[in-house]
GROMACS .gro file of C-alpha atoms in nm:
model
  446
    1MET     CA    1   9.344  -0.035  -4.844
    2ASN     CA    2   9.099  -0.031  -5.142
    3ALA     CA    3   8.889   0.202  -4.936
    4ARG     CA    4   9.179   0.429  -4.874
    5LYS     CA    5   9.284   0.436  -5.239
    6THR     CA    6   8.917   0.503  -5.330
    7TRP     CA    7   8.839   0.794  -5.059
    8LYS     CA    8   9.185   0.967  -5.217
    9LYS     CA    9   9.077   0.973  -5.550
   10ILE     CA   10   8.743   1.074  -5.425
   11SER     CA   11   8.889   1.365  -5.276
   12THR     CA   12   9.114   1.488  -5.505
   13LEU     CA   13   8.858   1.489  -5.789
   14MET     CA   14   8.608   1.644  -5.580
   15ARG     CA   15   8.781   1.935  -5.428
   16PRO     CA   16   8.745   2.161  -5.715
   17PHE     CA   17   8.406   2.143  -5.643
   18ILE     CA   18   8.465   2.180  -5.227
   19ASN     CA   19   8.681   2.502  -5.313
   20HIS     CA   20   8.394   2.659  -5.538
   21ALA     CA   21   8.104   2.530  -5.264
   22VAL     CA   22   8.300   2.706  -4.948
   23ARG     CA   23   8.342   3.001  -5.154
   24LYS     CA   24   7.974   3.091  -5.275
   25TYR     CA   25   7.828   2.943  -4.942
   26PRO     CA   26   8.012   3.070  -4.640
   27VAL     CA   27   7.790   2.897  -4.420
   28ILE     CA   28   7.937   2.538  -4.521
   29ASP     CA   29   8.282   2.510  -4.447
   30LYS     CA   30   8.502   2.156  -4.561
   31MET     CA   31   8.420   1.982  -4.281
   32THR     CA   32   8.037   1.925  -4.405
   33ILE     CA   33   8.149   1.728  -4.712
   34PRO     CA   34   8.291   1.412  -4.551
   35THR     CA   35   7.929   1.437  -4.329
   36LEU     CA   36   7.754   1.406  -4.638
   37LEU     CA   37   7.991   1.127  -4.767
   38LEU     CA   38   7.861   0.933  -4.484
   39SER     CA   39   7.477   1.093  -4.517
   40PRO     CA   40   7.244   0.957  -4.746
   41TYR     CA   41   7.387   1.240  -4.995
   42ARG     CA   42   7.684   1.034  -5.048
   43HIS     CA   43   7.537   0.882  -5.380
   44SER     CA   44   7.520   1.213  -5.545
   45LEU     CA   45   7.892   1.283  -5.416
   46THR     CA   46   8.039   0.991  -5.519
   47HIS     CA   47   7.896   1.034  -5.888
   48LEU     CA   48   8.061   1.385  -5.900
   49TRP     CA   49   8.410   1.251  -6.057
   50ARG     CA   50   8.200   1.208  -6.349
   51VAL     CA   51   8.109   1.559  -6.397
   52PRO     CA   52   8.388   1.759  -6.570
   53SER     CA   53   8.264   2.069  -6.437
   54PRO     CA   54   8.052   2.184  -6.110
   55ARG     CA   55   7.863   2.399  -6.302
   56LEU     CA   56   7.615   2.210  -6.625
   57LEU     CA   57   7.425   2.382  -6.828
   58HIS     CA   58   7.057   2.157  -6.758
   59SER     CA   59   6.869   2.115  -6.535
   60SER     CA   60   6.568   1.835  -6.512
   61HIS     CA   61   6.226   1.824  -6.371
   62PRO     CA   62   6.229   1.617  -6.022
   63ALA     CA   63   6.032   1.284  -6.118
   64PRO     CA   64   5.991   0.947  -5.913
   65GLY     CA   65   6.307   0.781  -5.966
   66PRO     CA   66   6.439   0.756  -6.357
   67PRO     CA   67   6.692   0.532  -6.426
   68GLY     CA   68   7.013   0.606  -6.357
   69ALA     CA   69   6.843   0.912  -6.139
   70LEU     CA   70   7.065   1.073  -5.822
   71PRO     CA   71   6.899   1.175  -5.501
   72ASN     CA   72   6.897   1.564  -5.457
   73SER     CA   73   6.897   1.721  -5.139
   74PHE     CA   74   6.517   1.642  -5.070
   75GLY     CA   75   6.474   1.319  -5.130
   76HIS     CA   76   6.357   1.363  -5.488
   77HIS     CA   77   6.526   1.227  -5.781
   78CYS     CA   78   6.696   1.413  -6.088
   79THR     CA   79   6.915   1.288  -6.392
   80LYS     CA   80   7.277   1.318  -6.380
   81ARG     CA   81   7.271   1.649  -6.590
   82VAL     CA   82   7.152   1.881  -6.303
   83LEU     CA   83   7.272   2.237  -6.154
   84LEU     CA   84   7.502   2.099  -5.967
   85SER     CA   85   7.557   2.442  -5.772
   86ASP     CA   86   7.194   2.489  -5.683
   87CYS     CA   87   7.114   2.128  -5.588
   88PHE     CA   88   7.427   2.052  -5.359
   89ARG     CA   89   7.333   2.445  -5.215
   90ARG     CA   90   7.024   2.305  -5.097
   91THR     CA   91   7.150   1.977  -4.985
   92LEU     CA   92   7.431   2.180  -4.767
   93CYS     CA   93   7.204   2.423  -4.620
   94VAL     CA   94   6.926   2.164  -4.486
   95GLN     CA   95   7.237   1.932  -4.357
   96ALA     CA   96   7.365   2.268  -4.196
   97THR     CA   97   6.993   2.337  -4.046
   98LEU     CA   98   6.947   2.019  -3.909
   99LYS     CA   99   7.296   1.986  -3.763
  100ASP     CA  100   7.195   2.328  -3.572
  101TYR     CA  101   6.885   2.162  -3.436
  102THR     CA  102   7.042   1.880  -3.317
  103GLU     CA  103   7.341   1.958  -3.187
  104GLY     CA  104   7.379   1.888  -2.834
  105LEU     CA  105   7.118   1.650  -2.787
  106SER     CA  106   7.199   1.329  -2.598
  107ASP     CA  107   7.171   0.949  -2.745
  108LYS     CA  108   6.877   0.962  -2.533
  109GLU     CA  109   6.668   1.265  -2.672
  110GLN     CA  110   6.823   1.210  -3.042
  111ARG     CA  111   6.611   0.853  -2.995
  112PHE     CA  112   6.318   1.030  -2.852
  113VAL     CA  113   6.286   1.225  -3.152
  114ASP     CA  114   6.364   0.949  -3.386
  115ARG     CA  115   6.121   0.763  -3.269
  116LEU     CA  116   5.850   1.014  -3.273
  117TYR     CA  117   5.910   1.120  -3.625
  118THR     CA  118   5.931   0.773  -3.770
  119GLY     CA  119   5.605   0.689  -3.633
  120LEU     CA  120   5.455   1.018  -3.686
  121VAL     CA  121   5.530   0.989  -4.109
  122GLN     CA  122   5.421   0.647  -4.090
  123GLY     CA  123   5.084   0.767  -3.952
  124GLN     CA  124   5.105   0.602  -3.639
  125ARG     CA  125   4.804   0.784  -3.437
  126ALA     CA  126   4.981   0.700  -3.093
  127CYS     CA  127   5.321   0.946  -3.176
  128LEU     CA  128   5.098   1.184  -3.357
  129ALA     CA  129   4.954   1.224  -3.006
  130GLU     CA  130   5.260   1.235  -2.851
  131ALA     CA  131   5.436   1.500  -3.083
  132ILE     CA  132   5.163   1.751  -3.004
  133THR     CA  133   5.197   1.667  -2.651
  134LEU     CA  134   5.533   1.764  -2.654
  135VAL     CA  135   5.474   2.055  -2.869
  136GLU     CA  136   5.243   2.185  -2.622
  137SER     CA  137   5.450   2.131  -2.322
  138THR     CA  138   5.617   2.458  -2.151
  139HIS     CA  139   5.936   2.269  -2.010
  140THR     CA  140   6.188   2.468  -2.176
  141ARG     CA  141   6.430   2.157  -2.258
  142LYS     CA  142   6.084   1.967  -2.435
  143LYS     CA  143   6.002   2.295  -2.658
  144GLU     CA  144   6.380   2.269  -2.802
  145LEU     CA  145   6.306   1.911  -2.843
  146ALA     CA  146   5.931   1.992  -3.027
  147GLN     CA  147   6.154   2.226  -3.216
  148VAL     CA  148   6.370   1.973  -3.329
  149LEU     CA  149   6.056   1.717  -3.417
  150LEU     CA  150   5.894   2.004  -3.613
  151GLN     CA  151   6.218   2.077  -3.838
  152ARG     CA  152   6.245   1.730  -3.954
  153VAL     CA  153   5.858   1.746  -4.012
  154LEU     CA  154   5.854   2.072  -4.223
  155ALA     CA  155   6.123   1.915  -4.452
  156HIS     CA  156   5.942   1.603  -4.513
  157GLN     CA  157   5.672   1.838  -4.603
  158ARG     CA  158   5.856   2.009  -4.844
  159GLU     CA  159   5.984   1.690  -5.018
  160GLN     CA  160   5.604   1.623  -5.014
  161GLU     CA  161   5.525   1.965  -5.175
  162LEU     CA  162   5.797   1.924  -5.433
  163ARG     CA  163   5.699   1.595  -5.546
  164ASN     CA  164   5.361   1.758  -5.656
  165GLN     CA  165   5.462   2.056  -5.787
  166GLY     CA  166   5.523   2.260  -5.591
  167LYS     CA  167   5.154   2.277  -5.399
  168PRO     CA  168   5.044   2.202  -5.106
  169LEU     CA  169   4.882   1.875  -5.064
  170THR     CA  170   4.679   1.956  -4.748
  171PHE     CA  171   4.374   2.181  -4.687
  172ARG     CA  172   4.360   2.365  -4.407
  173VAL     CA  173   3.974   2.467  -4.282
  174GLY     CA  174   3.877   2.688  -3.981
  175LEU     CA  175   3.512   2.680  -3.802
  176SER     CA  176   3.416   2.973  -3.570
  177GLY     CA  177   3.087   3.025  -3.451
  178PRO     CA  178   2.893   3.075  -3.134
  179PRO     CA  179   2.781   2.834  -2.910
  180GLY     CA  180   2.471   2.683  -2.962
  181ALA     CA  181   2.583   2.708  -3.362
  182GLY     CA  182   2.645   2.355  -3.430
  183LYS     CA  183   2.948   2.375  -3.488
  184SER     CA  184   3.081   2.003  -3.295
  185THR     CA  185   2.719   1.807  -3.494
  186PHE     CA  186   2.825   2.006  -3.833
  187ILE     CA  187   3.190   1.821  -3.802
  188GLU     CA  188   3.067   1.517  -3.723
  189CYS     CA  189   2.840   1.499  -4.059
  190PHE     CA  190   3.092   1.661  -4.257
  191GLY     CA  191   3.375   1.440  -4.131
  192LYS     CA  192   3.194   1.114  -4.201
  193MET     CA  193   3.147   1.210  -4.582
  194LEU     CA  194   3.488   1.277  -4.592
  195THR     CA  195   3.643   0.982  -4.424
  196GLU     CA  196   3.414   0.746  -4.695
  197GLN     CA  197   3.501   0.972  -5.014
  198GLY     CA  198   3.875   0.856  -4.919
  199HIS     CA  199   4.019   1.158  -4.718
  200ARG     CA  200   4.210   1.162  -4.338
  201LEU     CA  201   4.041   1.418  -4.170
  202SER     CA  202   4.200   1.554  -3.842
  203VAL     CA  203   4.034   1.818  -3.596
  204LEU     CA  204   4.176   2.069  -3.362
  205ALA     CA  205   3.905   2.143  -3.114
  206VAL     CA  206   3.979   2.396  -2.892
  207ASP     CA  207   3.840   2.442  -2.582
  208PRO     CA  208   3.820   2.752  -2.357
  209SER     CA  209   3.998   2.763  -2.043
  210SER     CA  210   3.806   2.886  -1.720
  211CYS     CA  211   3.977   3.246  -1.607
  212THR     CA  212   3.960   3.117  -1.236
  213SER     CA  213   4.100   2.788  -1.252
  214GLY     CA  214   4.252   2.752  -1.564
  215GLY     CA  215   4.116   2.418  -1.639
  216SER     CA  216   3.889   2.323  -1.931
  217LEU     CA  217   3.608   2.061  -2.016
  218LEU     CA  218   3.776   1.903  -2.341
  219GLY     CA  219   3.402   1.768  -2.378
  220ASP     CA  220   3.428   1.784  -2.796
  221LYS     CA  221   3.471   1.440  -2.852
  222THR     CA  222   3.219   1.330  -2.654
  223ARG     CA  223   2.967   1.513  -2.928
  224MET     CA  224   3.144   1.370  -3.192
  225ILE     CA  225   3.096   1.011  -3.124
  226GLU     CA  226   3.060   0.780  -3.478
  227LEU     CA  227   3.387   1.049  -3.604
  228SER     CA  228   3.607   0.965  -3.285
  229ARG     CA  229   3.535   0.620  -3.368
  230ASP     CA  230   3.646   0.636  -3.715
  231MET     CA  231   4.024   0.540  -3.795
  232ASN     CA  232   4.088   0.819  -4.090
  233ALA     CA  233   3.998   1.091  -3.830
  234TYR     CA  234   4.163   1.211  -3.567
  235ILE     CA  235   4.044   1.466  -3.299
  236ARG     CA  236   4.264   1.666  -3.037
  237PRO     CA  237   4.116   1.851  -2.811
  238SER     CA  238   4.314   2.170  -2.657
  239PRO     CA  239   4.263   2.447  -2.400
  240THR     CA  240   4.374   2.771  -2.489
  241SER     CA  241   4.543   2.822  -2.152
  242GLY     CA  242   4.433   3.191  -2.123
  243THR     CA  243   4.551   3.276  -2.519
  244LEU     CA  244   4.389   3.525  -2.664
  245GLY     CA  245   4.246   3.495  -2.977
  246GLY     CA  246   4.058   3.096  -2.917
  247VAL     CA  247   4.382   2.938  -3.058
  248THR     CA  248   4.638   2.793  -2.836
  249ARG     CA  249   4.995   2.873  -2.891
  250THR     CA  250   5.114   2.595  -3.033
  251THR     CA  251   4.782   2.531  -3.272
  252ASN     CA  252   5.002   2.614  -3.610
  253GLU     CA  253   5.264   2.386  -3.488
  254ALA     CA  254   5.015   2.110  -3.445
  255ILE     CA  255   4.889   2.163  -3.790
  256VAL     CA  256   5.234   2.115  -3.904
  257LEU     CA  257   5.252   1.762  -3.704
  258CYS     CA  258   4.891   1.652  -3.854
  259GLU     CA  259   4.966   1.712  -4.200
  260GLY     CA  260   5.280   1.543  -4.150
  261GLY     CA  261   5.108   1.217  -3.998
  262GLY     CA  262   4.919   1.220  -4.333
  263TYR     CA  263   4.598   1.387  -4.268
  264ASP     CA  264   4.490   1.583  -4.618
  265ILE     CA  265   4.220   1.798  -4.424
  266ILE     CA  266   4.279   1.977  -4.109
  267LEU     CA  267   4.012   2.127  -3.938
  268ILE     CA  268   4.036   2.397  -3.648
  269GLU     CA  269   3.751   2.449  -3.449
  270THR     CA  270   3.767   2.770  -3.199
  271VAL     CA  271   3.554   2.872  -2.948
  272GLY     CA  272   3.337   3.206  -2.958
  273VAL     CA  273   3.300   3.485  -3.206
  274GLY     CA  274   3.470   3.852  -3.190
  275GLN     CA  275   3.752   4.056  -3.311
  276SER     CA  276   3.938   3.805  -3.132
  277GLU     CA  277   3.886   3.521  -3.361
  278PHE     CA  278   4.140   3.695  -3.631
  279ALA     CA  279   4.403   3.480  -3.486
  280VAL     CA  280   4.246   3.181  -3.668
  281ALA     CA  281   4.203   3.326  -4.000
  282ASP     CA  282   4.598   3.368  -3.985
  283MET     CA  283   4.688   2.981  -3.992
  284VAL     CA  284   4.422   2.841  -4.249
  285ASP     CA  285   4.343   2.826  -4.600
  286MET     CA  286   3.991   2.859  -4.583
  287PHE     CA  287   3.827   3.076  -4.311
  288VAL     CA  288   3.429   2.906  -4.214
  289LEU     CA  289   3.174   3.106  -4.052
  290LEU     CA  290   2.904   2.903  -3.876
  291LEU     CA  291   2.572   3.096  -3.742
  292PRO     CA  292   2.255   2.951  -3.633
  293PRO     CA  293   1.928   3.086  -3.777
  294ALA     CA  294   1.890   3.341  -3.456
  295GLY     CA  295   2.234   3.537  -3.564
  296GLY     CA  296   2.086   3.837  -3.614
  297ASP     CA  297   2.020   4.178  -3.850
  298GLU     CA  298   2.205   4.270  -4.133
  299LEU     CA  299   2.392   4.542  -3.922
  300GLN     CA  300   2.499   4.346  -3.673
  301GLY     CA  301   2.629   4.088  -3.930
  302ILE     CA  302   2.856   4.421  -4.013
  303LYS     CA  303   2.931   4.535  -3.682
  304ARG     CA  304   3.107   4.145  -3.585
  305GLY     CA  305   3.452   4.199  -3.712
  306ILE     CA  306   3.456   3.887  -3.750
  307ILE     CA  307   3.232   3.829  -4.062
  308GLU     CA  308   3.536   4.025  -4.282
  309MET     CA  309   3.724   3.745  -4.253
  310ALA     CA  310   3.474   3.499  -4.351
  311ASP     CA  311   3.539   3.296  -4.697
  312LEU     CA  312   3.264   3.079  -4.655
  313VAL     CA  313   2.958   3.182  -4.408
  314VAL     CA  314   2.699   2.903  -4.347
  315ILE     CA  315   2.365   2.936  -4.177
  316THR     CA  316   2.329   2.604  -3.952
  317LYS     CA  317   2.002   2.410  -3.846
  318SER     CA  318   1.807   2.504  -4.205
  319ASP     CA  319   1.540   2.217  -4.114
  320GLY     CA  320   1.199   2.194  -4.022
  321ASP     CA  321   1.034   2.542  -3.844
  322LEU     CA  322   1.401   2.702  -3.905
  323VAL     CA  323   1.407   2.688  -4.275
  324VAL     CA  324   1.234   3.039  -4.300
  325PRO     CA  325   1.438   3.198  -4.007
  326ALA     CA  326   1.736   3.043  -4.211
  327ARG     CA  327   1.659   3.214  -4.515
  328ARG     CA  328   1.572   3.520  -4.399
  329ILE     CA  329   1.921   3.583  -4.237
  330GLN     CA  330   2.094   3.372  -4.580
  331ALA     CA  331   1.921   3.675  -4.768
  332GLU     CA  332   2.075   3.956  -4.503
  333TYR     CA  333   2.364   3.833  -4.509
  334VAL     CA  334   2.438   3.812  -4.820
  335SER     CA  335   2.325   4.213  -4.863
  336ALA     CA  336   2.567   4.278  -4.590
  337LEU     CA  337   2.887   4.079  -4.762
  338LYS     CA  338   2.797   4.321  -5.039
  339LEU     CA  339   2.972   4.615  -4.855
  340LEU     CA  340   3.225   4.489  -4.760
  341ARG     CA  341   3.554   4.484  -4.942
  342ARG     CA  342   3.683   4.212  -5.114
  343ARG     CA  343   4.009   4.023  -4.969
  344SER     CA  344   4.070   3.784  -5.293
  345GLU     CA  345   4.107   3.888  -5.664
  346VAL     CA  346   3.907   3.554  -5.743
  347TRP     CA  347   3.686   3.489  -5.472
  348ARG     CA  348   3.408   3.628  -5.384
  349PRO     CA  349   3.217   3.504  -4.975
  350LYS     CA  350   2.892   3.328  -5.018
  351VAL     CA  351   2.651   3.244  -4.783
  352ILE     CA  352   2.442   2.899  -4.787
  353ARG     CA  353   2.236   2.736  -4.540
  354ILE     CA  354   2.265   2.336  -4.458
  355SER     CA  355   2.091   2.126  -4.227
  356ALA     CA  356   2.394   1.858  -4.011
  357ARG     CA  357   2.073   1.658  -3.870
  358SER     CA  358   1.981   1.600  -4.209
  359GLY     CA  359   2.242   1.640  -4.396
  360GLU     CA  360   2.115   1.884  -4.668
  361GLY     CA  361   2.315   2.112  -4.810
  362ILE     CA  362   2.686   1.956  -4.654
  363THR     CA  363   2.785   1.794  -5.014
  364GLU     CA  364   2.708   2.110  -5.176
  365MET     CA  365   2.892   2.323  -4.894
  366TRP     CA  366   3.205   2.097  -5.015
  367ASP     CA  367   3.145   2.146  -5.355
  368THR     CA  368   3.165   2.524  -5.263
  369MET     CA  369   3.495   2.465  -5.020
  370ARG     CA  370   3.684   2.244  -5.286
  371GLU     CA  371   3.612   2.537  -5.574
  372PHE     CA  372   3.767   2.812  -5.335
  373GLN     CA  373   4.063   2.570  -5.305
  374HIS     CA  374   4.093   2.511  -5.696
  375ARG     CA  375   4.037   2.876  -5.736
  376MET     CA  376   4.333   2.961  -5.471
  377LEU     CA  377   4.588   2.758  -5.611
  378ALA     CA  378   4.533   2.829  -5.945
  379SER     CA  379   4.629   3.173  -5.880
  380GLY     CA  380   4.887   3.131  -5.648
  381GLU     CA  381   4.703   3.328  -5.380
  382LEU     CA  382   4.680   3.006  -5.170
  383ALA     CA  383   5.080   3.007  -5.172
  384ALA     CA  384   5.147   3.350  -5.098
  385LYS     CA  385   4.856   3.361  -4.817
  386ARG     CA  386   5.082   3.044  -4.632
  387GLN     CA  387   5.394   3.226  -4.678
  388THR     CA  388   5.258   3.507  -4.516
  389GLN     CA  389   5.094   3.305  -4.245
  390HIS     CA  390   5.441   3.225  -4.136
  391LYS     CA  391   5.598   3.528  -4.127
  392VAL     CA  392   5.246   3.641  -3.880
  393TRP     CA  393   5.294   3.363  -3.636
  394MET     CA  394   5.689   3.420  -3.639
  395TRP     CA  395   5.644   3.763  -3.488
  396ASN     CA  396   5.328   3.676  -3.252
  397LEU     CA  397   5.624   3.396  -3.117
  398ILE     CA  398   5.855   3.636  -3.089
  399GLN     CA  399   5.612   3.877  -2.894
  400GLU     CA  400   5.523   3.623  -2.669
  401ASN     CA  401   5.795   3.499  -2.582
  402VAL     CA  402   5.930   3.887  -2.529
  403LEU     CA  403   5.738   3.925  -2.289
  404GLU     CA  404   5.790   3.630  -2.121
  405HIS     CA  405   6.126   3.707  -2.087
  406PHE     CA  406   6.043   4.072  -1.964
  407LYS     CA  407   5.832   3.964  -1.694
  408MET     CA  408   6.106   3.714  -1.584
  409HIS     CA  409   6.375   3.958  -1.654
  410PRO     CA  410   6.542   3.975  -1.276
  411SER     CA  411   6.549   4.373  -1.219
  412ILE     CA  412   6.184   4.379  -1.379
  413ARG     CA  413   6.016   4.100  -1.180
  414GLU     CA  414   6.116   4.232  -0.840
  415GLN     CA  415   5.933   4.591  -0.920
  416ILE     CA  416   5.655   4.470  -1.114
  417PRO     CA  417   5.438   4.403  -0.765
  418LEU     CA  418   5.576   4.752  -0.677
  419MET     CA  419   5.430   4.910  -0.975
  420GLU     CA  420   5.092   4.749  -0.951
  421ARG     CA  421   4.989   4.854  -0.637
  422GLU     CA  422   5.077   5.204  -0.694
  423VAL     CA  423   4.856   5.139  -1.024
  424LEU     CA  424   4.594   5.002  -0.801
  425SER     CA  425   4.600   5.275  -0.532
  426GLY     CA  426   4.599   5.546  -0.822
  427ALA     CA  427   4.934   5.740  -0.750
  428LEU     CA  428   5.053   5.607  -1.080
  429SER     CA  429   4.929   5.598  -1.367
  430PRO     CA  430   4.878   5.234  -1.599
  431GLY     CA  431   5.144   5.418  -1.918
  432ARG     CA  432   5.386   5.604  -1.665
  433ALA     CA  433   5.403   5.262  -1.455
  434ALA     CA  434   5.510   5.104  -1.822
  435ASP     CA  435   5.742   5.379  -1.910
  436LEU     CA  436   5.929   5.316  -1.611
  437LEU     CA  437   5.945   4.887  -1.599
  438LEU     CA  438   6.022   4.949  -1.974
  439LYS     CA  439   6.320   5.210  -1.895
  440ALA     CA  440   6.435   4.996  -1.595
  441PHE     CA  441   6.452   4.722  -1.885
  442LYS     CA  442   6.604   4.921  -2.119
  443SER     CA  443   6.849   5.072  -1.881
  444ARG     CA  444   6.999   4.679  -1.804
  445HIS     CA  445   7.022   4.575  -2.148
  446GLU     CA  446   7.266   4.929  -2.257
   0.00000   0.00000   0.00000
C-alpha cells in the first residue's frame, strides 16, 4: 500500500513535466515514462518532485560524481540544478533508440548481445573477437544483432567522450604501402614500443582475397610473432572478400568495437597503393604511407593519387646500403608534396626515414604522429573529420545495400542473365543494358 501511495504521489507531481516533454518531443509518449522509472534513470525522475518547474536556469559541467549528484542520460553526473528539458530529452531519445533496436529480440538473442557487450567493455579479447565475427557475418539476422551491439557500444563511447570534454579517446591510424614496403615488420616494432609505453593497441590487418577462389591467406600474425603474444595488443586479420579499396565492408564497425574494448590506438593495415585506397582515408584520423627506398622518382610520387591523402610519408628500410637511396627518395617526396594542395589548415604532410630492423626513427615518428593528433584536436579538425567520415560511410553502406537489393529483386534477377548475354554478344551496349534494367526496376516501384 505504501508503494502504491508513493507511486501515485510521484505520478501526480510529475504530470506537468510529462505533459511538457510529450508536447516538446513528439517522439516520446507517456508510456515511456513508467519504463524509465524502472530503468537506471529512475533516480533522476524520483528527485523531480523537488524541482518547482521543468525549466531551470543553471546547467552544471559534468563531473565524476559529486555528493548529491544525479546521473544524466549517459551515465555521467550532474548537480540537481540542471536544464532538465535537455537532460531528459537526451535520456528519452537514447531510451527510444535502444528500444527500437532491441524490439523483436528473443530472450536468447538478448542474453547473447548482453554477454558480448559486457565482455567487450570489460576488455575480454574473446568477446571482442566474437563481436567482430558477428559484424562480419552476412547472415541477415546476425547483421541485425550486430547493429544492436554496435548501438550499445556507440552509446558507451559517447559516455566516455563526454567525460573527456567531448574529445576522442582513441587515435585511428591507417597504414598503406606497396608489397615489400615492410608494413608488418614496422607494425611489430612500432606496436611493441607503444605497449611498453602503456598503450593498448589493436591492429586490423586486411588481407586481399583471391579473385578465383575467394580465399585469403590471413598470415599477418605469423609476421608479428612478438606482438601477437603481447596481451596489450590485439591483431585481427580480415579478408577483403572482393571489396574495392583494400578494406572490408565492416572495417569501420570493427574499429568501433576495438575502441569499445578499451584499445586507444587502432592501426588499420591495408593492401596495395592506388586510387582505390582512398577508402581507408575515410575511416582514420591519420593516414600514413609507407614506401621502400625504391619507391620511384618525384614524378611517380605526384602521379600516385594516394600521395594526396597521406598525412605522413615514411621511407622504410633506411639502414645499411639503403641509407643513401632512402635519403634521395625522401628529398624527392618532400619536393613533390610542395606541389600538392594542402588539405589541413594546421598540418603540412612530412616525409621521414625509419628502420624497423634497427629501430632508428621509430620514436621520432611517434612524436610526429602525436604532434599531428594534438594539432588536429586543438583546431577542431579531428572532430569535424570524424563527423564527415560517419556520413561518408553511411552513404557507402546505402550504395552497397541498394545494389544488393537491385540484384536480388525478383523482376530484375530474371533479366540480368539475359542482358549479360546480350552485352557479351555485342547486341546491346553496356550503357543501354543498364538503362533497360534500371527502367524495369523503376517501373516496378512506381
